[in-house]
């Protein structure tokens, strides 16, 4: 799940290749489109683009629709694009008839505007009561909410060499 905030090409590709279902939240479509080469755009098509679609540029919207990407306008102004994308994951889980939840990895949401960062952290906390595993990932951080009875977390991440290009 990609939110409308800068993310490095290295991180985007690494996480995309390690996951099997991809969703761009509204304006994230512009960021990905602008970051990827034409060949890479074809290789990294999402299964869904969702939001109120007030941020996506018309040419980007048309390009993805032309590639048969499911572009869903959700006009609900009481939910953020992040919340709308999570709802789509939950609908996938219901449709799968599997008792297992999907892990959610969110790229972005922890930089840029303070209100968006606070919302991301708040929503992670809220979802912790409902979901087993949801993470917000940036080039510098991995964030998730913990249960209060977990005193220590050990984490070893090896994503490879740091990107030589700064995030856009």
PDB file of N, CA and C in Angstrom, residues 42-133:
ATOM      1  N   UNK A  42       5.271  -0.379 -16.257  1.00  0.00           N
ATOM      2  CA  UNK A  42       4.596  -1.591 -16.749  1.00  0.00           C
ATOM      3  C   UNK A  42       4.840  -2.770 -15.805  1.00  0.00           C
ATOM      4  N   UNK A  43       6.026  -2.829 -15.225  1.00  0.00           N
ATOM      5  CA  UNK A  43       6.396  -3.962 -14.374  1.00  0.00           C
ATOM      6  C   UNK A  43       5.807  -3.863 -12.964  1.00  0.00           C
ATOM      7  N   UNK A  44       5.452  -2.664 -12.542  1.00  0.00           N
ATOM      8  CA  UNK A  44       4.972  -2.458 -11.168  1.00  0.00           C
ATOM      9  C   UNK A  44       3.558  -1.887 -11.141  1.00  0.00           C
ATOM     10  N   UNK A  45       2.669  -2.498 -11.888  1.00  0.00           N
ATOM     11  CA  UNK A  45       1.280  -2.050 -11.881  1.00  0.00           C
ATOM     12  C   UNK A  45       0.592  -2.513 -10.597  1.00  0.00           C
ATOM     13  N   UNK A  46      -0.176  -1.641  -9.963  1.00  0.00           N
ATOM     14  CA  UNK A  46      -0.916  -2.067  -8.780  1.00  0.00           C
ATOM     15  C   UNK A  46      -2.175  -2.827  -9.181  1.00  0.00           C
ATOM     16  N   UNK A  47      -2.721  -3.572  -8.250  1.00  0.00           N
ATOM     17  CA  UNK A  47      -4.012  -4.209  -8.482  1.00  0.00           C
ATOM     18  C   UNK A  47      -5.148  -3.214  -8.277  1.00  0.00           C
ATOM     19  N   UNK A  48      -4.892  -2.164  -7.488  1.00  0.00           N
ATOM     20  CA  UNK A  48      -5.943  -1.198  -7.157  1.00  0.00           C
ATOM     21  C   UNK A  48      -5.362   0.182  -6.913  1.00  0.00           C
ATOM     22  N   UNK A  49      -6.081   1.187  -7.360  1.00  0.00           N
ATOM     23  CA  UNK A  49      -5.841   2.580  -6.977  1.00  0.00           C
ATOM     24  C   UNK A  49      -7.152   3.058  -6.376  1.00  0.00           C
ATOM     25  N   UNK A  50      -7.071   3.660  -5.173  1.00  0.00           N
ATOM     26  CA  UNK A  50      -8.316   4.012  -4.496  1.00  0.00           C
ATOM     27  C   UNK A  50      -8.167   5.299  -3.698  1.00  0.00           C
ATOM     28  N   UNK A  51      -9.256   6.016  -3.614  1.00  0.00           N
ATOM     29  CA  UNK A  51      -9.323   7.243  -2.823  1.00  0.00           C
ATOM     30  C   UNK A  51     -10.426   8.116  -3.363  1.00  0.00           C
ATOM     31  N   UNK A  52     -10.444   9.361  -2.911  1.00  0.00           N
ATOM     32  CA  UNK A  52     -11.449  10.273  -3.461  1.00  0.00           C
ATOM     33  C   UNK A  52     -11.019  10.804  -4.826  1.00  0.00           C
ATOM     34  N   UNK A  53      -9.789  10.486  -5.222  1.00  0.00           N
ATOM     35  CA  UNK A  53      -9.218  10.816  -6.538  1.00  0.00           C
ATOM     36  C   UNK A  53      -9.169  12.318  -6.786  1.00  0.00           C
ATOM     37  N   UNK A  54      -8.987  13.078  -5.713  1.00  0.00           N
ATOM     38  CA  UNK A  54      -8.848  14.520  -5.862  1.00  0.00           C
ATOM     39  C   UNK A  54      -7.408  14.935  -6.126  1.00  0.00           C
ATOM     40  N   UNK A  55      -6.459  14.017  -5.972  1.00  0.00           N
ATOM     41  CA  UNK A  55      -5.039  14.338  -6.135  1.00  0.00           C
ATOM     42  C   UNK A  55      -4.429  13.765  -7.407  1.00  0.00           C
ATOM     43  N   UNK A  56      -4.969  12.689  -7.927  1.00  0.00           N
ATOM     44  CA  UNK A  56      -4.374  12.046  -9.103  1.00  0.00           C
ATOM     45  C   UNK A  56      -4.559  12.930 -10.335  1.00  0.00           C
ATOM     46  N   UNK A  57      -3.482  13.093 -11.088  1.00  0.00           N
ATOM     47  CA  UNK A  57      -3.552  13.892 -12.323  1.00  0.00           C
ATOM     48  C   UNK A  57      -4.326  13.122 -13.390  1.00  0.00           C
ATOM     49  N   UNK A  58      -5.065  13.824 -14.229  1.00  0.00           N
ATOM     50  CA  UNK A  58      -5.884  13.155 -15.254  1.00  0.00           C
ATOM     51  C   UNK A  58      -5.090  12.211 -16.160  1.00  0.00           C
ATOM     52  N   UNK A  59      -3.890  12.617 -16.576  1.00  0.00           N
ATOM     53  CA  UNK A  59      -3.117  11.768 -17.489  1.00  0.00           C
ATOM     54  C   UNK A  59      -2.632  10.501 -16.789  1.00  0.00           C
ATOM     55  N   UNK A  60      -2.347  10.599 -15.486  1.00  0.00           N
ATOM     56  CA  UNK A  60      -1.921   9.423 -14.715  1.00  0.00           C
ATOM     57  C   UNK A  60      -3.110   8.491 -14.529  1.00  0.00           C
ATOM     58  N   UNK A  61      -4.260   9.052 -14.201  1.00  0.00           N
ATOM     59  CA  UNK A  61      -5.499   8.271 -14.060  1.00  0.00           C
ATOM     60  C   UNK A  61      -5.787   7.508 -15.358  1.00  0.00           C
ATOM     61  N   UNK A  62      -5.716   8.195 -16.473  1.00  0.00           N
ATOM     62  CA  UNK A  62      -5.996   7.561 -17.771  1.00  0.00           C
ATOM     63  C   UNK A  62      -4.972   6.479 -18.098  1.00  0.00           C
ATOM     64  N   UNK A  63      -3.706   6.730 -17.796  1.00  0.00           N
ATOM     65  CA  UNK A  63      -2.675   5.753 -18.117  1.00  0.00           C
ATOM     66  C   UNK A  63      -2.931   4.445 -17.369  1.00  0.00           C
ATOM     67  N   UNK A  64      -3.174   4.537 -16.061  1.00  0.00           N
ATOM     68  CA  UNK A  64      -3.411   3.321 -15.278  1.00  0.00           C
ATOM     69  C   UNK A  64      -4.703   2.622 -15.692  1.00  0.00           C
ATOM     70  N   UNK A  65      -5.750   3.375 -15.957  1.00  0.00           N
ATOM     71  CA  UNK A  65      -6.986   2.739 -16.435  1.00  0.00           C
ATOM     72  C   UNK A  65      -6.741   2.026 -17.754  1.00  0.00           C
ATOM     73  N   UNK A  66      -5.914   2.627 -18.625  1.00  0.00           N
ATOM     74  CA  UNK A  66      -5.568   2.002 -19.898  1.00  0.00           C
ATOM     75  C   UNK A  66      -4.801   0.700 -19.725  1.00  0.00           C
ATOM     76  N   UNK A  67      -4.170   0.531 -18.568  1.00  0.00           N
ATOM     77  CA  UNK A  67      -3.429  -0.704 -18.254  1.00  0.00           C
ATOM     78  C   UNK A  67      -4.298  -1.686 -17.472  1.00  0.00           C
ATOM     79  N   UNK A  68      -5.592  -1.430 -17.419  1.00  0.00           N
ATOM     80  CA  UNK A  68      -6.574  -2.300 -16.758  1.00  0.00           C
ATOM     81  C   UNK A  68      -6.421  -2.355 -15.241  1.00  0.00           C
ATOM     82  N   UNK A  69      -5.821  -1.310 -14.657  1.00  0.00           N
ATOM     83  CA  UNK A  69      -5.757  -1.214 -13.205  1.00  0.00           C
ATOM     84  C   UNK A  69      -7.131  -0.789 -12.711  1.00  0.00           C
ATOM     85  N   UNK A  70      -7.593  -1.417 -11.657  1.00  0.00           N
ATOM     86  CA  UNK A  70      -8.881  -1.082 -11.058  1.00  0.00           C
ATOM     87  C   UNK A  70      -8.729   0.250 -10.318  1.00  0.00           C
ATOM     88  N   UNK A  71      -9.342   1.314 -10.840  1.00  0.00           N
ATOM     89  CA  UNK A  71      -9.293   2.640 -10.231  1.00  0.00           C
ATOM     90  C   UNK A  71     -10.669   2.910  -9.623  1.00  0.00           C
ATOM     91  N   UNK A  72     -10.693   3.041  -8.296  1.00  0.00           N
ATOM     92  CA  UNK A  72     -11.957   3.161  -7.582  1.00  0.00           C
ATOM     93  C   UNK A  72     -12.037   4.520  -6.887  1.00  0.00           C
ATOM     94  N   UNK A  73     -13.047   5.281  -7.245  1.00  0.00           N
ATOM     95  CA  UNK A  73     -13.310   6.560  -6.575  1.00  0.00           C
ATOM     96  C   UNK A  73     -14.241   6.289  -5.405  1.00  0.00           C
ATOM     97  N   UNK A  74     -13.784   6.670  -4.217  1.00  0.00           N
ATOM     98  CA  UNK A  74     -14.580   6.544  -3.002  1.00  0.00           C
ATOM     99  C   UNK A  74     -14.752   7.956  -2.445  1.00  0.00           C
ATOM    100  N   UNK A  75     -15.935   8.544  -2.586  1.00  0.00           N
ATOM    101  CA  UNK A  75     -16.132   9.948  -2.206  1.00  0.00           C
ATOM    102  C   UNK A  75     -16.287  10.193  -0.704  1.00  0.00           C
ATOM    103  N   UNK A  76     -16.230   9.155   0.114  1.00  0.00           N
ATOM    104  CA  UNK A  76     -16.434   9.297   1.554  1.00  0.00           C
ATOM    105  C   UNK A  76     -15.422  10.284   2.146  1.00  0.00           C
ATOM    106  N   UNK A  77     -15.896  11.427   2.614  1.00  0.00           N
ATOM    107  CA  UNK A  77     -15.010  12.434   3.190  1.00  0.00           C
ATOM    108  C   UNK A  77     -14.773  12.213   4.683  1.00  0.00           C
ATOM    109  N   UNK A  78     -15.362  11.170   5.250  1.00  0.00           N
ATOM    110  CA  UNK A  78     -15.119  10.835   6.650  1.00  0.00           C
ATOM    111  C   UNK A  78     -14.012   9.796   6.797  1.00  0.00           C
ATOM    112  N   UNK A  79     -13.428   9.379   5.688  1.00  0.00           N
ATOM    113  CA  UNK A  79     -12.327   8.413   5.708  1.00  0.00           C
ATOM    114  C   UNK A  79     -11.190   8.942   4.845  1.00  0.00           C
ATOM    115  N   UNK A  80      -9.963   8.719   5.295  1.00  0.00           N
ATOM    116  CA  UNK A  80      -8.806   9.108   4.491  1.00  0.00           C
ATOM    117  C   UNK A  80      -8.569   8.061   3.405  1.00  0.00           C
ATOM    118  N   UNK A  81      -7.742   8.404   2.440  1.00  0.00           N
ATOM    119  CA  UNK A  81      -7.405   7.440   1.392  1.00  0.00           C
ATOM    120  C   UNK A  81      -6.722   6.212   1.982  1.00  0.00           C
ATOM    121  N   UNK A  82      -5.930   6.391   3.025  1.00  0.00           N
ATOM    122  CA  UNK A  82      -5.299   5.281   3.734  1.00  0.00           C
ATOM    123  C   UNK A  82      -6.370   4.348   4.294  1.00  0.00           C
ATOM    124  N   UNK A  83      -7.365   4.896   4.951  1.00  0.00           N
ATOM    125  CA  UNK A  83      -8.445   4.088   5.518  1.00  0.00           C
ATOM    126  C   UNK A  83      -9.224   3.356   4.422  1.00  0.00           C
ATOM    127  N   UNK A  84      -9.425   4.002   3.305  1.00  0.00           N
ATOM    128  CA  UNK A  84     -10.151   3.390   2.187  1.00  0.00           C
ATOM    129  C   UNK A  84      -9.369   2.203   1.614  1.00  0.00           C
ATOM    130  N   UNK A  85      -8.051   2.338   1.552  1.00  0.00           N
ATOM    131  CA  UNK A  85      -7.222   1.231   1.049  1.00  0.00           C
ATOM    132  C   UNK A  85      -7.219   0.055   2.030  1.00  0.00           C
ATOM    133  N   UNK A  86      -7.167   0.344   3.320  1.00  0.00           N
ATOM    134  CA  UNK A  86      -7.236  -0.729   4.315  1.00  0.00           C
ATOM    135  C   UNK A  86      -8.575  -1.453   4.199  1.00  0.00           C
ATOM    136  N   UNK A  87      -9.647  -0.701   3.982  1.00  0.00           N
ATOM    137  CA  UNK A  87     -10.970  -1.324   3.807  1.00  0.00           C
ATOM    138  C   UNK A  87     -10.960  -2.272   2.605  1.00  0.00           C
ATOM    139  N   UNK A  88     -10.220  -1.946   1.573  1.00  0.00           N
ATOM    140  CA  UNK A  88     -10.121  -2.833   0.406  1.00  0.00           C
ATOM    141  C   UNK A  88      -9.382  -4.122   0.748  1.00  0.00           C
ATOM    142  N   UNK A  89      -8.354  -4.022   1.573  1.00  0.00           N
ATOM    143  CA  UNK A  89      -7.650  -5.222   2.026  1.00  0.00           C
ATOM    144  C   UNK A  89      -8.596  -6.099   2.839  1.00  0.00           C
ATOM    145  N   UNK A  90      -9.372  -5.475   3.711  1.00  0.00           N
ATOM    146  CA  UNK A  90     -10.327  -6.238   4.520  1.00  0.00           C
ATOM    147  C   UNK A  90     -11.380  -6.921   3.642  1.00  0.00           C
ATOM    148  N   UNK A  91     -11.812  -6.249   2.583  1.00  0.00           N
ATOM    149  CA  UNK A  91     -12.773  -6.866   1.653  1.00  0.00           C
ATOM    150  C   UNK A  91     -12.140  -8.056   0.933  1.00  0.00           C
ATOM    151  N   UNK A  92     -10.869  -7.936   0.576  1.00  0.00           N
ATOM    152  CA  UNK A  92     -10.154  -9.072  -0.036  1.00  0.00           C
ATOM    153  C   UNK A  92     -10.122 -10.269   0.914  1.00  0.00           C
ATOM    154  N   UNK A  93      -9.855  -9.997   2.166  1.00  0.00           N
ATOM    155  CA  UNK A  93      -9.782 -11.072   3.153  1.00  0.00           C
ATOM    156  C   UNK A  93     -11.128 -11.775   3.301  1.00  0.00           C
ATOM    157  N   UNK A  94     -12.204 -11.021   3.335  1.00  0.00           N
ATOM    158  CA  UNK A  94     -13.543 -11.608   3.438  1.00  0.00           C
ATOM    159  C   UNK A  94     -13.839 -12.456   2.206  1.00  0.00           C
ATOM    160  N   UNK A  95     -13.495 -11.937   1.045  1.00  0.00           N
ATOM    161  CA  UNK A  95     -13.765 -12.653  -0.208  1.00  0.00           C
ATOM    162  C   UNK A  95     -12.935 -13.923  -0.344  1.00  0.00           C
ATOM    163  N   UNK A  96     -11.790 -13.989   0.324  1.00  0.00           N
ATOM    164  CA  UNK A  96     -10.904 -15.150   0.166  1.00  0.00           C
ATOM    165  C   UNK A  96     -11.366 -16.368   0.944  1.00  0.00           C
ATOM    166  N   UNK A  97     -12.247 -16.205   1.885  1.00  0.00           N
ATOM    167  CA  UNK A  97     -12.717 -17.294   2.744  1.00  0.00           C
ATOM    168  C   UNK A  97     -11.600 -17.924   3.577  1.00  0.00           C
ATOM    169  N   UNK A  98     -10.471 -17.252   3.660  1.00  0.00           N
ATOM    170  CA  UNK A  98      -9.371 -17.744   4.483  1.00  0.00           C
ATOM    171  C   UNK A  98      -9.460 -17.090   5.859  1.00  0.00           C
ATOM    172  N   UNK A  99      -9.168 -17.835   6.904  1.00  0.00           N
ATOM    173  CA  UNK A  99      -9.188 -17.228   8.234  1.00  0.00           C
ATOM    174  C   UNK A  99      -7.974 -16.327   8.499  1.00  0.00           C
ATOM    175  N   UNK A 100      -6.977 -16.415   7.624  1.00  0.00           N
ATOM    176  CA  UNK A 100      -5.746 -15.660   7.822  1.00  0.00           C
ATOM    177  C   UNK A 100      -5.888 -14.228   7.321  1.00  0.00           C
ATOM    178  N   UNK A 101      -5.309 -13.308   8.086  1.00  0.00           N
ATOM    179  CA  UNK A 101      -5.240 -11.924   7.652  1.00  0.00           C
ATOM    180  C   UNK A 101      -4.016 -11.726   6.778  1.00  0.00           C
ATOM    181  N   UNK A 102      -4.129 -10.800   5.858  1.00  0.00           N
ATOM    182  CA  UNK A 102      -2.973 -10.397   5.074  1.00  0.00           C
ATOM    183  C   UNK A 102      -2.130  -9.430   5.900  1.00  0.00           C
ATOM    184  N   UNK A 103      -0.819  -9.523   5.763  1.00  0.00           N
ATOM    185  CA  UNK A 103       0.049  -8.511   6.355  1.00  0.00           C
ATOM    186  C   UNK A 103      -0.078  -7.253   5.500  1.00  0.00           C
ATOM    187  N   UNK A 104      -0.062  -6.099   6.128  1.00  0.00           N
ATOM    188  CA  UNK A 104      -0.127  -4.839   5.385  1.00  0.00           C
ATOM    189  C   UNK A 104       1.175  -4.086   5.614  1.00  0.00           C
ATOM    190  N   UNK A 105       1.809  -3.724   4.523  1.00  0.00           N
ATOM    191  CA  UNK A 105       3.002  -2.873   4.563  1.00  0.00           C
ATOM    192  C   UNK A 105       2.638  -1.579   3.867  1.00  0.00           C
ATOM    193  N   UNK A 106       2.751  -0.492   4.604  1.00  0.00           N
ATOM    194  CA  UNK A 106       2.396   0.828   4.092  1.00  0.00           C
ATOM    195  C   UNK A 106       3.681   1.592   3.817  1.00  0.00           C
ATOM    196  N   UNK A 107       3.858   2.037   2.588  1.00  0.00           N
ATOM    197  CA  UNK A 107       4.998   2.886   2.252  1.00  0.00           C
ATOM    198  C   UNK A 107       4.538   4.335   2.348  1.00  0.00           C
ATOM    199  N   UNK A 108       5.273   5.116   3.115  1.00  0.00           N
ATOM    200  CA  UNK A 108       4.902   6.508   3.319  1.00  0.00           C
ATOM    201  C   UNK A 108       4.057   6.662   4.566  1.00  0.00           C
ATOM    202  N   UNK A 109       3.633   7.885   4.798  1.00  0.00           N
ATOM    203  CA  UNK A 109       2.764   8.161   5.930  1.00  0.00           C
ATOM    204  C   UNK A 109       3.493   8.631   7.171  1.00  0.00           C
ATOM    205  N   UNK A 110       4.808   8.627   7.149  1.00  0.00           N
ATOM    206  CA  UNK A 110       5.560   9.027   8.341  1.00  0.00           C
ATOM    207  C   UNK A 110       6.454  10.239   8.104  1.00  0.00           C
ATOM    208  N   UNK A 111       6.248  10.916   6.998  1.00  0.00           N
ATOM    209  CA  UNK A 111       7.035  12.119   6.730  1.00  0.00           C
ATOM    210  C   UNK A 111       6.109  13.137   6.074  1.00  0.00           C
ATOM    211  N   UNK A 112       6.617  14.299   5.836  1.00  0.00           N
ATOM    212  CA  UNK A 112       5.766  15.315   5.222  1.00  0.00           C
ATOM    213  C   UNK A 112       4.920  16.028   6.259  1.00  0.00           C
ATOM    214  N   UNK A 113       3.661  16.228   5.957  1.00  0.00           N
ATOM    215  CA  UNK A 113       2.783  16.992   6.834  1.00  0.00           C
ATOM    216  C   UNK A 113       2.573  16.289   8.172  1.00  0.00           C
ATOM    217  N   UNK A 114       2.646  17.073   9.244  1.00  0.00           N
ATOM    218  CA  UNK A 114       2.508  16.531  10.587  1.00  0.00           C
ATOM    219  C   UNK A 114       1.150  15.876  10.798  1.00  0.00           C
ATOM    220  N   UNK A 115       0.074  16.466  10.279  1.00  0.00           N
ATOM    221  CA  UNK A 115      -1.254  15.885  10.479  1.00  0.00           C
ATOM    222  C   UNK A 115      -1.359  14.508   9.831  1.00  0.00           C
ATOM    223  N   UNK A 116      -0.694  14.310   8.701  1.00  0.00           N
ATOM    224  CA  UNK A 116      -0.719  13.004   8.045  1.00  0.00           C
ATOM    225  C   UNK A 116       0.099  11.972   8.830  1.00  0.00           C
ATOM    226  N   UNK A 117       1.233  12.404   9.373  1.00  0.00           N
ATOM    227  CA  UNK A 117       2.051  11.503  10.185  1.00  0.00           C
ATOM    228  C   UNK A 117       1.301  11.081  11.445  1.00  0.00           C
ATOM    229  N   UNK A 118       0.674  12.045  12.110  1.00  0.00           N
ATOM    230  CA  UNK A 118      -0.091  11.730  13.315  1.00  0.00           C
ATOM    231  C   UNK A 118      -1.237  10.783  12.970  1.00  0.00           C
ATOM    232  N   UNK A 119      -1.906  11.024  11.844  1.00  0.00           N
ATOM    233  CA  UNK A 119      -2.993  10.131  11.445  1.00  0.00           C
ATOM    234  C   UNK A 119      -2.479   8.717  11.191  1.00  0.00           C
ATOM    235  N   UNK A 120      -1.352   8.589  10.501  1.00  0.00           N
ATOM    236  CA  UNK A 120      -0.789   7.262  10.226  1.00  0.00           C
ATOM    237  C   UNK A 120      -0.512   6.524  11.534  1.00  0.00           C
ATOM    238  N   UNK A 121       0.146   7.181  12.473  1.00  0.00           N
ATOM    239  CA  UNK A 121       0.459   6.541  13.755  1.00  0.00           C
ATOM    240  C   UNK A 121      -0.807   6.214  14.539  1.00  0.00           C
ATOM    241  N   UNK A 122      -1.755   7.122  14.527  1.00  0.00           N
ATOM    242  CA  UNK A 122      -3.018   6.886  15.228  1.00  0.00           C
ATOM    243  C   UNK A 122      -3.777   5.714  14.618  1.00  0.00           C
ATOM    244  N   UNK A 123      -3.796   5.657  13.300  1.00  0.00           N
ATOM    245  CA  UNK A 123      -4.519   4.573  12.634  1.00  0.00           C
ATOM    246  C   UNK A 123      -3.819   3.228  12.835  1.00  0.00           C
ATOM    247  N   UNK A 124      -2.483   3.235  12.851  1.00  0.00           N
ATOM    248  CA  UNK A 124      -1.754   2.001  13.171  1.00  0.00           C
ATOM    249  C   UNK A 124      -2.152   1.517  14.568  1.00  0.00           C
ATOM    250  N   UNK A 125      -2.234   2.437  15.489  1.00  0.00           N
ATOM    251  CA  UNK A 125      -2.621   2.075  16.861  1.00  0.00           C
ATOM    252  C   UNK A 125      -4.040   1.506  16.885  1.00  0.00           C
ATOM    253  N   UNK A 126      -4.955   2.142  16.189  1.00  0.00           N
ATOM    254  CA  UNK A 126      -6.334   1.656  16.141  1.00  0.00           C
ATOM    255  C   UNK A 126      -6.402   0.268  15.500  1.00  0.00           C
ATOM    256  N   UNK A 127      -5.682   0.078  14.408  1.00  0.00           N
ATOM    257  CA  UNK A 127      -5.717  -1.197  13.695  1.00  0.00           C
ATOM    258  C   UNK A 127      -5.064  -2.325  14.484  1.00  0.00           C
ATOM    259  N   UNK A 128      -4.199  -1.994  15.424  1.00  0.00           N
ATOM    260  CA  UNK A 128      -3.504  -3.031  16.199  1.00  0.00           C
ATOM    261  C   UNK A 128      -4.494  -3.933  16.931  1.00  0.00           C
ATOM    262  N   UNK A 129      -5.629  -3.363  17.309  1.00  0.00           N
ATOM    263  CA  UNK A 129      -6.642  -4.160  18.002  1.00  0.00           C
ATOM    264  C   UNK A 129      -7.376  -5.102  17.046  1.00  0.00           C
ATOM    265  N   UNK A 130      -7.267  -4.847  15.729  1.00  0.00           N
ATOM    266  CA  UNK A 130      -8.004  -5.614  14.733  1.00  0.00           C
ATOM    267  C   UNK A 130      -7.113  -6.484  13.850  1.00  0.00           C
ATOM    268  N   UNK A 131      -5.863  -6.101  13.715  1.00  0.00           N
ATOM    269  CA  UNK A 131      -4.980  -6.761  12.752  1.00  0.00           C
ATOM    270  C   UNK A 131      -3.747  -7.315  13.442  1.00  0.00           C
ATOM    271  N   UNK A 132      -3.274  -8.436  12.926  1.00  0.00           N
ATOM    272  CA  UNK A 132      -2.063  -9.053  13.465  1.00  0.00           C
ATOM    273  C   UNK A 132      -0.802  -8.257  13.098  1.00  0.00           C
ATOM    274  N   UNK A 133      -0.708  -7.889  11.809  1.00  0.00           N
ATOM    275  CA  UNK A 133       0.544  -7.287  11.333  1.00  0.00           C
ATOM    276  C   UNK A 133       0.259  -6.182  10.328  1.00  0.00           C
TER     277      UNK A 133
END
